[in-house]
MMTF fields as JSON, N, C-alpha, C and O atoms, coordinates in Angstrom:
{
  "mmtfVersion": "1.0.0",
  "mmtfProducer": "UNKNOWN",
  "numBonds": 399,
  "numAtoms": 400,
  "numGroups": 100,
  "numChains": 1,
  "numModels": 1,
  "chainsPerModel": [1],
  "groupsPerChain": [100],
  "chainIdList": ["A"],
  "bondAtomList": [4, 2, 8, 6, 12, 10, 16, 14, 20, 18, 24, 22, 28, 26, 32, 30, 36, 34, 40, 38, 44, 42, 48, 46, 52, 50, 56, 54, 60, 58, 64, 62, 68, 66, 72, 70, 76, 74, 80, 78, 84, 82, 88, 86, 92, 90, 96, 94, 100, 98, 104, 102, 108, 106, 112, 110, 116, 114, 120, 118, 124, 122, 128, 126, 132, 130, 136, 134, 140, 138, 144, 142, 148, 146, 152, 150, 156, 154, 160, 158, 164, 162, 168, 166, 172, 170, 176, 174, 180, 178, 184, 182, 188, 186, 192, 190, 196, 194, 200, 198, 204, 202, 208, 206, 212, 210, 216, 214, 220, 218, 224, 222, 228, 226, 232, 230, 236, 234, 240, 238, 244, 242, 248, 246, 252, 250, 256, 254, 260, 258, 264, 262, 268, 266, 272, 270, 276, 274, 280, 278, 284, 282, 288, 286, 292, 290, 296, 294, 300, 298, 304, 302, 308, 306, 312, 310, 316, 314, 320, 318, 324, 322, 328, 326, 332, 330, 336, 334, 340, 338, 344, 342, 348, 346, 352, 350, 356, 354, 360, 358, 364, 362, 368, 366, 372, 370, 376, 374, 380, 378, 384, 382, 388, 386, 392, 390, 396, 394],
  "bondOrderList": [1, 1, 1, 1, 1, 1, 1, 1, 1, 1, 1, 1, 1, 1, 1, 1, 1, 1, 1, 1, 1, 1, 1, 1, 1, 1, 1, 1, 1, 1, 1, 1, 1, 1, 1, 1, 1, 1, 1, 1, 1, 1, 1, 1, 1, 1, 1, 1, 1, 1, 1, 1, 1, 1, 1, 1, 1, 1, 1, 1, 1, 1, 1, 1, 1, 1, 1, 1, 1, 1, 1, 1, 1, 1, 1, 1, 1, 1, 1, 1, 1, 1, 1, 1, 1, 1, 1, 1, 1, 1, 1, 1, 1, 1, 1, 1, 1, 1, 1],
  "groupList": [{"groupName": "MET", "atomNameList": ["N", "CA", "C", "O"], "elementList": ["N", "C", "C", "O"], "formalChargeList": [0, 0, 0, 0], "bondAtomList": [1, 0, 2, 1, 3, 2], "bondOrderList": [1, 1, 2], "singleLetterCode": "M", "chemCompType": "L-PEPTIDE LINKING"}, {"groupName": "GLN", "atomNameList": ["N", "CA", "C", "O"], "elementList": ["N", "C", "C", "O"], "formalChargeList": [0, 0, 0, 0], "bondAtomList": [1, 0, 2, 1, 3, 2], "bondOrderList": [1, 1, 2], "singleLetterCode": "Q", "chemCompType": "L-PEPTIDE LINKING"}, {"groupName": "ILE", "atomNameList": ["N", "CA", "C", "O"], "elementList": ["N", "C", "C", "O"], "formalChargeList": [0, 0, 0, 0], "bondAtomList": [1, 0, 2, 1, 3, 2], "bondOrderList": [1, 1, 2], "singleLetterCode": "I", "chemCompType": "L-PEPTIDE LINKING"}, {"groupName": "TRP", "atomNameList": ["N", "CA", "C", "O"], "elementList": ["N", "C", "C", "O"], "formalChargeList": [0, 0, 0, 0], "bondAtomList": [1, 0, 2, 1, 3, 2], "bondOrderList": [1, 1, 2], "singleLetterCode": "W", "chemCompType": "L-PEPTIDE LINKING"}, {"groupName": "ASP", "atomNameList": ["N", "CA", "C", "O"], "elementList": ["N", "C", "C", "O"], "formalChargeList": [0, 0, 0, 0], "bondAtomList": [1, 0, 2, 1, 3, 2], "bondOrderList": [1, 1, 2], "singleLetterCode": "D", "chemCompType": "L-PEPTIDE LINKING"}, {"groupName": "SER", "atomNameList": ["N", "CA", "C", "O"], "elementList": ["N", "C", "C", "O"], "formalChargeList": [0, 0, 0, 0], "bondAtomList": [1, 0, 2, 1, 3, 2], "bondOrderList": [1, 1, 2], "singleLetterCode": "S", "chemCompType": "L-PEPTIDE LINKING"}, {"groupName": "ARG", "atomNameList": ["N", "CA", "C", "O"], "elementList": ["N", "C", "C", "O"], "formalChargeList": [0, 0, 0, 0], "bondAtomList": [1, 0, 2, 1, 3, 2], "bondOrderList": [1, 1, 2], "singleLetterCode": "R", "chemCompType": "L-PEPTIDE LINKING"}, {"groupName": "PHE", "atomNameList": ["N", "CA", "C", "O"], "elementList": ["N", "C", "C", "O"], "formalChargeList": [0, 0, 0, 0], "bondAtomList": [1, 0, 2, 1, 3, 2], "bondOrderList": [1, 1, 2], "singleLetterCode": "F", "chemCompType": "L-PEPTIDE LINKING"}, {"groupName": "VAL", "atomNameList": ["N", "CA", "C", "O"], "elementList": ["N", "C", "C", "O"], "formalChargeList": [0, 0, 0, 0], "bondAtomList": [1, 0, 2, 1, 3, 2], "bondOrderList": [1, 1, 2], "singleLetterCode": "V", "chemCompType": "L-PEPTIDE LINKING"}, {"groupName": "GLY", "atomNameList": ["N", "CA", "C", "O"], "elementList": ["N", "C", "C", "O"], "formalChargeList": [0, 0, 0, 0], "bondAtomList": [1, 0, 2, 1, 3, 2], "bondOrderList": [1, 1, 2], "singleLetterCode": "G", "chemCompType": "PEPTIDE LINKING"}, {"groupName": "ASN", "atomNameList": ["N", "CA", "C", "O"], "elementList": ["N", "C", "C", "O"], "formalChargeList": [0, 0, 0, 0], "bondAtomList": [1, 0, 2, 1, 3, 2], "bondOrderList": [1, 1, 2], "singleLetterCode": "N", "chemCompType": "L-PEPTIDE LINKING"}, {"groupName": "HIS", "atomNameList": ["N", "CA", "C", "O"], "elementList": ["N", "C", "C", "O"], "formalChargeList": [0, 0, 0, 0], "bondAtomList": [1, 0, 2, 1, 3, 2], "bondOrderList": [1, 1, 2], "singleLetterCode": "H", "chemCompType": "L-PEPTIDE LINKING"}, {"groupName": "LEU", "atomNameList": ["N", "CA", "C", "O"], "elementList": ["N", "C", "C", "O"], "formalChargeList": [0, 0, 0, 0], "bondAtomList": [1, 0, 2, 1, 3, 2], "bondOrderList": [1, 1, 2], "singleLetterCode": "L", "chemCompType": "L-PEPTIDE LINKING"}, {"groupName": "TYR", "atomNameList": ["N", "CA", "C", "O"], "elementList": ["N", "C", "C", "O"], "formalChargeList": [0, 0, 0, 0], "bondAtomList": [1, 0, 2, 1, 3, 2], "bondOrderList": [1, 1, 2], "singleLetterCode": "Y", "chemCompType": "L-PEPTIDE LINKING"}, {"groupName": "GLU", "atomNameList": ["N", "CA", "C", "O"], "elementList": ["N", "C", "C", "O"], "formalChargeList": [0, 0, 0, 0], "bondAtomList": [1, 0, 2, 1, 3, 2], "bondOrderList": [1, 1, 2], "singleLetterCode": "E", "chemCompType": "L-PEPTIDE LINKING"}, {"groupName": "ALA", "atomNameList": ["N", "CA", "C", "O"], "elementList": ["N", "C", "C", "O"], "formalChargeList": [0, 0, 0, 0], "bondAtomList": [1, 0, 2, 1, 3, 2], "bondOrderList": [1, 1, 2], "singleLetterCode": "A", "chemCompType": "L-PEPTIDE LINKING"}, {"groupName": "CYS", "atomNameList": ["N", "CA", "C", "O"], "elementList": ["N", "C", "C", "O"], "formalChargeList": [0, 0, 0, 0], "bondAtomList": [1, 0, 2, 1, 3, 2], "bondOrderList": [1, 1, 2], "singleLetterCode": "C", "chemCompType": "L-PEPTIDE LINKING"}, {"groupName": "LYS", "atomNameList": ["N", "CA", "C", "O"], "elementList": ["N", "C", "C", "O"], "formalChargeList": [0, 0, 0, 0], "bondAtomList": [1, 0, 2, 1, 3, 2], "bondOrderList": [1, 1, 2], "singleLetterCode": "K", "chemCompType": "L-PEPTIDE LINKING"}, {"groupName": "THR", "atomNameList": ["N", "CA", "C", "O"], "elementList": ["N", "C", "C", "O"], "formalChargeList": [0, 0, 0, 0], "bondAtomList": [1, 0, 2, 1, 3, 2], "bondOrderList": [1, 1, 2], "singleLetterCode": "T", "chemCompType": "L-PEPTIDE LINKING"}, {"groupName": "PRO", "atomNameList": ["N", "CA", "C", "O"], "elementList": ["N", "C", "C", "O"], "formalChargeList": [0, 0, 0, 0], "bondAtomList": [1, 0, 2, 1, 3, 2], "bondOrderList": [1, 1, 2], "singleLetterCode": "P", "chemCompType": "L-PEPTIDE LINKING"}],
  "groupTypeList": [0, 1, 2, 1, 3, 4, 5, 6, 7, 5, 8, 9, 10, 8, 1, 2, 4, 5, 1, 11, 1, 1, 12, 12, 5, 13, 13, 10, 1, 7, 5, 14, 15, 16, 5, 17, 9, 18, 9, 17, 14, 14, 2, 8, 6, 12, 7, 9, 7, 12, 4, 15, 13, 8, 1, 14, 11, 7, 15, 15, 14, 14, 15, 12, 0, 14, 17, 15, 4, 13, 19, 12, 6, 19, 17, 11, 17, 8, 15, 11, 0, 4, 12, 17, 6, 18, 8, 15, 14, 12, 6, 5, 1, 12, 1, 9, 4, 5, 8, 19],
  "groupIdList": [1, 2, 3, 4, 5, 6, 7, 8, 9, 10, 11, 12, 13, 14, 15, 16, 17, 18, 19, 20, 21, 22, 23, 24, 25, 26, 27, 28, 29, 30, 31, 32, 33, 34, 35, 36, 37, 38, 39, 40, 41, 42, 43, 44, 45, 46, 47, 48, 49, 50, 51, 52, 53, 54, 55, 56, 57, 58, 59, 60, 61, 62, 63, 64, 65, 66, 67, 68, 69, 70, 71, 72, 73, 74, 75, 76, 77, 78, 79, 80, 81, 82, 83, 84, 85, 86, 87, 88, 89, 90, 91, 92, 93, 94, 95, 96, 97, 98, 99, 100],
  "secStructList": [7, 7, 7, 7, 7, 7, 6, 6, 6, 7, 7, 1, 7, 2, 2, 2, 2, 2, 2, 2, 2, 2, 2, 2, 2, 2, 2, 2, 2, 2, 2, 2, 2, 2, 2, 2, 6, 7, 7, 2, 2, 2, 2, 2, 2, 2, 2, 2, 2, 2, 2, 2, 2, 2, 2, 2, 2, 2, 2, 2, 2, 2, 2, 2, 2, 2, 2, 6, 6, 7, 6, 6, 2, 2, 2, 2, 2, 2, 2, 2, 2, 2, 2, 2, 2, 2, 2, 2, 2, 2, 2, 2, 2, 2, 2, 6, 7, 7, 7, 7],
  "xCoordList": [10.53, 9.781, 8.579, 7.968, 7.921, 6.723, 5.657, 5.832, 4.569, 3.64, 2.628, 2.159, 1.902, 0.955, -0.178, -0.123, -1.3, -2.719, -2.89, -2.869, -3.017, -3.978, -4.9, -4.929, -5.567, -6.671, -5.924, -6.64, -4.74, -4.553, -4.073, -3.486, -4.274, -4.247, -5.594, -5.725, -6.691, -8.062, -8.151, -7.371, -9.334, -9.667, -11.082, -11.564, -11.419, -13.046, -14.118, -15.335, -13.438, -14.301, -13.985, -12.877, -15.027, -14.766, -14.308, -13.56, -14.723, -14.16, -12.506, -11.617, -12.065, -10.681, -9.873, -8.797, -10.588, -10.017, -9.686, -8.709, -10.644, -10.282, -9.469, -8.643, -9.472, -8.336, -6.905, -5.99, -6.737, -5.652, -5.132, -3.995, -5.966, -5.511, -5.196, -4.362, -5.835, -5.591, -4.111, -3.312, -4.015, -2.7, -1.447, -0.398, -1.535, -0.497, -0.294, 0.748, -1.401, -1.323, -0.307, 0.562, -0.382, 0.378, 1.89, 2.807, 1.928, 2.869, 3.842, 5.061, 3.203, 3.909, 4.364, 5.536, 3.778, 3.82, 5.086, 5.963, 5.061, 6.009, 7.283, 8.243, 7.261, 8.471, 9.264, 10.419, 8.169, 8.852, 9.213, 10.018, 8.906, 9.442, 10.508, 11.319, 11.014, 11.994, 13.02, 14.022, 12.678, 13.706, 14.249, 15.44, 13.098, 13.683, 14.359, 15.096, 14.068, 14.691, 14.065, 14.568, 12.522, 11.577, 11.767, 11.115, 12.61, 12.476, 11.85, 10.666, 12.48, 12.034, 10.581, 9.916, 10.143, 8.944, 7.822, 6.86, 8.102, 6.972, 6.968, 5.939, 8.051, 8.224, 7.659, 6.998, 7.854, 7.349, 5.673, 4.921, 5.315, 3.966, 3.545, 2.515, 3.736, 3.304, 3.4, 2.624, 4.216, 4.939, 3.612, 3.176, 3.083, 2.501, 0.94, 0.226, 0.608, -0.394, -0.462, -1.586, 0.568, 0.462, 0.652, -0.041, 1.292, 1.055, -0.197, -0.661, -0.803, -2.362, -3.189, -3.766, -3.061, -3.706, -3.953, -4.998, -2.373, -2.3, -2.841, -3.28, -2.666, -3.504, -4.745, -5.251, -5.489, -7.109, -7.252, -7.805, -6.988, -7.041, -6.879, -7.78, -5.827, -5.481, -6.712, -7.155, -7.214, -8.546, -9.715, -10.288, -10.154, -11.225, -11.308, -12.223, -9.832, -9.662, -9.802, -10.09, -9.558, -9.207, -10.738, -11.223, -11.579, -12.733, -13.466, -14.242, -13.464, -14.375, -13.74, -14.505, -12.797, -12.085, -12.621, -12.459, -13.006, -13.13, -14.886, -15.357, -15.554, -17.181, -16.988, -17.657, -16.348, -16.441, -15.864, -15.768, -15.515, -14.609, -13.708, -13.72, -12.897, -11.851, -10.913, -10.323, -10.644, -10.057, -8.477, -7.854, -7.89, -6.529, -6.012, -4.896, -7.439, -7.166, -5.826, -5.292, -5.412, -4.408, -3.042, -2.205, -2.807, -1.586, -1.678, -0.638, -3.079, -2.918, -2.668, -2.051, -3.17, -2.711, -1.243, -0.725, -0.588, 0.842, 1.426, 2.172, 1.104, 1.698, 1.304, 2.051, 0.147, -0.256, 0.741, 1.336, 0.812, 1.798, 3.27, 3.756, 3.947, 4.951, 5.084, 5.807, 4.327, 4.144, 4.03, 4.668, 3.325, 3.429, 4.478, 4.586, 5.283, 6.596, 7.602, 8.229, 7.694, 8.533, 7.886, 8.75, 6.821, 6.488, 6.871, 7.336, 6.748, 7.245, 8.91, 9.557, 9.412, 10.92, 11.158, 11.856, 10.544, 10.63, 10.287, 10.956, 9.301, 8.979, 10.145, 10.892, 10.537, 11.785, 12.606, 12.806, 13.235, 14.611, 14.21, 15.043, 12.446, 12.41, 12.577, 12.861, 12.362, 12.527, 13.848, 14.171, 14.467, 15.871, 16.159, 17.168, 15.223, 15.271, 16.325, 16.813, 16.733, 17.384, 16.117, 14.984, 16.582, 15.4, 15.433, 16.515, 14.22, 14.094, 14.316, 14.276],
  "yCoordList": [-2.771, -1.907, -1.91, -1.162, -2.301, -2.446, -1.093, -0.221, -1.104, 0.305, -0.225, -1.188, 0.388, 0.028, 1.176, 2.231, 0.439, 1.873, 2.551, 1.979, 3.442, 4.224, 5.384, 5.435, 6.199, 7.066, 8.264, 8.833, 8.646, 9.829, 9.254, 10.021, 7.946, 7.511, 7.742, 8.079, 7.538, 7.66, 8.635, 9.586, 8.413, 9.233, 9.852, 10.785, 9.188, 9.27, 8.332, 8.409, 7.403, 6.247, 5.07, 4.724, 4.609, 3.285, 2.327, 1.404, 2.483, 1.032, 1.714, 0.889, 3.112, 3.41, 2.954, 2.362, 3.335, 3.124, 1.671, 1.362, 0.766, -0.534, -0.955, -1.766, -0.548, -0.884, -0.604, -1.405, 0.617, 0.929, 0.12, 0.35, -0.765, -1.293, -2.592, -3.24, -3.131, -4.201, -4.258, -5.194, -2.984, -2.931, -2.808, -3.395, -2.096, -2.004, -3.574, -3.916, -4.336, -5.672, -6.466, -7.083, -6.483, -7.022, -6.593, -7.319, -5.045, -4.69, -4.945, -5.021, -5.071, -5.587, -7.386, -7.73, -7.953, -9.352, -9.566, -10.382, -8.43, -8.519, -8.005, -8.763, -6.908, -6.478, -7.718, -8.005, -8.056, -8.961, -10.504, -11.199, -10.982, -11.774, -11.412, -12.272, -10.559, -9.608, -9.899, -10.6, -9.327, -9.307, -10.489, -10.651, -11.527, -12.729, -13.578, -14.446, -13.298, -14.219, -15.313, -16.421, -14.937, -16.191, -16.946, -17.987, -16.602, -17.062, -16.674, -16.379, -16.547, -15.966, -16.061, -15.034, -17.043, -17.603, -16.998, -16.379, -17.283, -16.248, -14.831, -14.261, -14.291, -12.751, -12.439, -11.409, -13.213, -12.86, -12.968, -12.084, -13.907, -14.166, -13.111, -12.686, -12.578, -11.436, -10.388, -9.483, -10.177, -9.109, -8.982, -7.867, -10.023, -10.002, -9.459, -8.666, -10.082, -9.456, -8.144, -7.653, -7.313, -5.99, -5.435, -4.424, -5.681, -5.161, -4.959, -3.896, -6.4, -6.267, -5.03, -4.09, -5.332, -4.473, -2.994, -2.358, -2.573, -1.491, -0.647, 0.503, -1.603, -1.12, -1.085, 0.036, -2.161, -1.835, -0.855, 0.083, -0.595, 0.195, 1.526, 2.335, 1.927, 3.444, 3.81, 4.948, 2.537, 2.833, 3.329, 4.362, 2.443, 2.543, 4.155, 4.97, 4.289, 5.711, 6.82, 7.949, 6.465, 7.945, 8.016, 9.137, 7.04, 6.989, 7.569, 8.476, 7.457, 8.08, 9.581, 10.474, 9.798, 11.278, 11.928, 13.144, 11.489, 12.09, 12.227, 13.363, 11.326, 11.434, 12.437, 13.418, 12.619, 13.875, 15.266, 16.208, 14.87, 16.163, 16.877, 18.06, 15.732, 16.183, 16.93, 16.485, 18.25, 19.078, 18.877, 19.334, 18.167, 17.349, 16.392, 15.898, 16.195, 14.916, 14.781, 13.681, 15.787, 15.812, 15.524, 14.837, 16.051, 15.739, 14.401, 13.802, 13.811, 12.653, 11.506, 10.449, 11.89, 10.962, 11.099, 9.992, 11.911, 12.311, 11.323, 10.427, 11.469, 10.42, 8.771, 7.801, 8.773, 7.213, 6.732, 5.654, 7.42, 7.571, 7.041, 6.086, 7.816, 7.813, 6.253, 5.47, 5.9, 4.872, 3.791, 2.772, 3.793, 2.848, 2.276, 1.265, 3.587, 3.371, 2.657, 1.653, 3.198, 2.377, 0.861, 0.033, 0.368, -0.834, -1.387, -2.526, -0.767, -1.523, -1.695, -2.505, -0.63, -1.09, -2.285, -3.142, -2.438, -3.342, -4.658, -5.592, -4.875, -6.141, -6.187, -7.112, -5.358, -5.915, -6.137, -7.35, -5.538, -6.164, -7.558, -8.464, -7.814, -9.308, -10.257, -11.396, -9.754, -10.896, -10.833, -11.486, -9.946, -10.231, -9.208, -9.37, -8.22, -7.54, -6.352, -6.507, -5.406, -4.24, -3.518, -3.8, -2.519, -1.403, -0.47, -0.282, 0.153, 0.656, 2.258, 3.241],
  "zCoordList": [10.088, 10.716, 11.123, 10.36, 11.85, 12.029, 12.197, 13.048, 11.25, 11.701, 12.114, 11.507, 13.514, 13.868, 14.216, 14.849, 13.466, 13.204, 14.375, 15.465, 14.272, 15.539, 14.497, 13.267, 15.456, 15.101, 14.252, 13.428, 14.352, 13.237, 11.89, 11.127, 11.525, 10.395, 9.789, 8.612, 10.689, 9.971, 9.003, 8.968, 7.959, 7.344, 7.223, 6.58, 7.87, 8.442, 7.645, 7.811, 6.721, 5.415, 6.378, 6.789, 6.608, 7.179, 6.087, 6.408, 4.73, 3.77, 3.656, 3.868, 3.346, 3.473, 4.571, 4.481, 5.784, 6.912, 7.309, 7.991, 6.788, 6.583, 5.868, 6.287, 4.663, 3.443, 3.985, 3.795, 4.697, 4.984, 6.422, 6.835, 7.099, 8.182, 7.754, 8.387, 6.615, 5.971, 5.236, 5.215, 4.657, 3.898, 5.098, 4.832, 6.343, 7.286, 8.05, 8.609, 7.945, 8.365, 7.612, 8.228, 6.169, 5.086, 4.82, 4.436, 5.162, 5.341, 6.444, 6.289, 7.563, 8.736, 8.298, 8.449, 8.003, 7.618, 6.882, 7.166, 5.555, 4.641, 5.674, 5.81, 6.278, 6.631, 8.004, 8.315, 8.389, 9.414, 8.399, 9.02, 7.383, 6.66, 6.314, 6.659, 5.787, 5.1, 6.297, 6.154, 7.395, 8.409, 8.97, 9.236, 9.186, 9.291, 8.618, 9.085, 7.17, 6.039, 6.182, 6.368, 6.069, 6.124, 4.795, 4.724, 3.609, 2.56, 1.565, 1.731, 0.155, -0.912, -1.2, -1.332, -1.287, -1.545, -0.734, -1.189, 0.631, 1.502, 1.124, 0.762, 1.202, 0.751, -0.628, -0.754, -1.638, -2.921, -2.734, -3.144, -2.209, -1.856, -1.003, -1.527, -0.166, 0.685, -0.031, 0.275, -1.032, -1.799, -2.783, -3.07, -3.21, -4.415, -3.827, -4.441, -2.502, -2.086, -1.859, -1.971, -1.523, -1.232, -2.506, -2.622, -3.482, -4.86, -5.536, -5.948, -5.614, -5.853, -5.13, -5.677, -3.733, -2.783, -3.109, -3.239, -3.221, -3.373, -4.696, -4.724, -5.795, -7.224, -6.622, -6.571, -6.068, -5.85, -5.011, -5.586, -3.792, -2.975, -3.66, -3.441, -4.504, -4.883, -5.909, -6.064, -6.629, -7.658, -6.972, -7.317, -5.786, -4.736, -4.21, -4.328, -3.515, -2.859, -3.779, -3.38, -5.308, -5.989, -6.287, -6.13, -6.682, -7.282, -5.756, -6.058, -5.046, -3.799, -3.662, -3.299, -3.852, -3.808, -5.366, -5.467, -6.118, -7.463, -6.994, -6.935, -6.757, -6.252, -5.304, -5.627, -4.251, -3.586, -3.483, -2.695, -4.759, -5.515, -4.299, -3.959, -3.737, -2.74, -3.363, -4.347, -2.826, -3.206, -3.342, -4.3, -2.321, -2.636, -3.418, -3.578, -4.016, -4.803, -5.908, -6.046, -6.551, -7.439, -6.757, -7.342, -5.503, -4.847, -4.128, -3.854, -3.75, -3.258, -4.726, -4.599, -5.834, -6.612, -6.994, -7.148, -7.151, -7.168, -6.193, -6.587, -4.945, -3.702, -4.173, -4.044, -4.654, -5.105, -6.425, -6.397, -7.263, -8.215, -7.957, -8.562, -6.936, -6.223, -5.784, -6.399, -4.68, -4.122, -5.172, -4.906, -6.359, -7.006, -8.06, -8.754, -7.79, -8.634, -7.69, -8.029, -6.6, -5.335, -5.396, -5.109, -5.64, -5.548, -6.84, -6.844, -7.912, -9.28, -9.316, -9.979, -8.351, -8.146, -7.582, -8.124, -6.354, -5.56, -5.963, -5.524, -6.768, -7.716, -8.338, -8.018, -9.224, -10.072, -9.191, -9.13, -8.413, -7.41, -6.874, -6.857, -6.262, -6.034, -6.765, -6.395, -8.272, -9.261, -10.084, -11.076, -9.457, -9.92, -11.28, -11.967, -11.554, -12.669, -12.367, -11.247, -12.925, -12.593, -12.451, -12.84, -11.801, -11.268, -12.537, -13.093, -13.041, -14.104, -13.446, -14.187]
}
């Protein structure tokens, strides 16, 4: 399922919005590769990028939220942890490991 960026996703921060757009772009490439059965190597390559980028993006976003004393920071961090857990489960499935 493709997700197209639109203004409702904007958080009003150029750096974070740009990162979100990049994440969506790679998510869409990953989703397309999965649906077309492009081959495990391509899927693993795209997922590897997504996995690393999610970690990098969340660290940057959480640092900005901390600096701005963003009031919903704790709730947002929980959402990040949930998504990191989902990514870890997908990584395990791609590697043929059992899901934790």
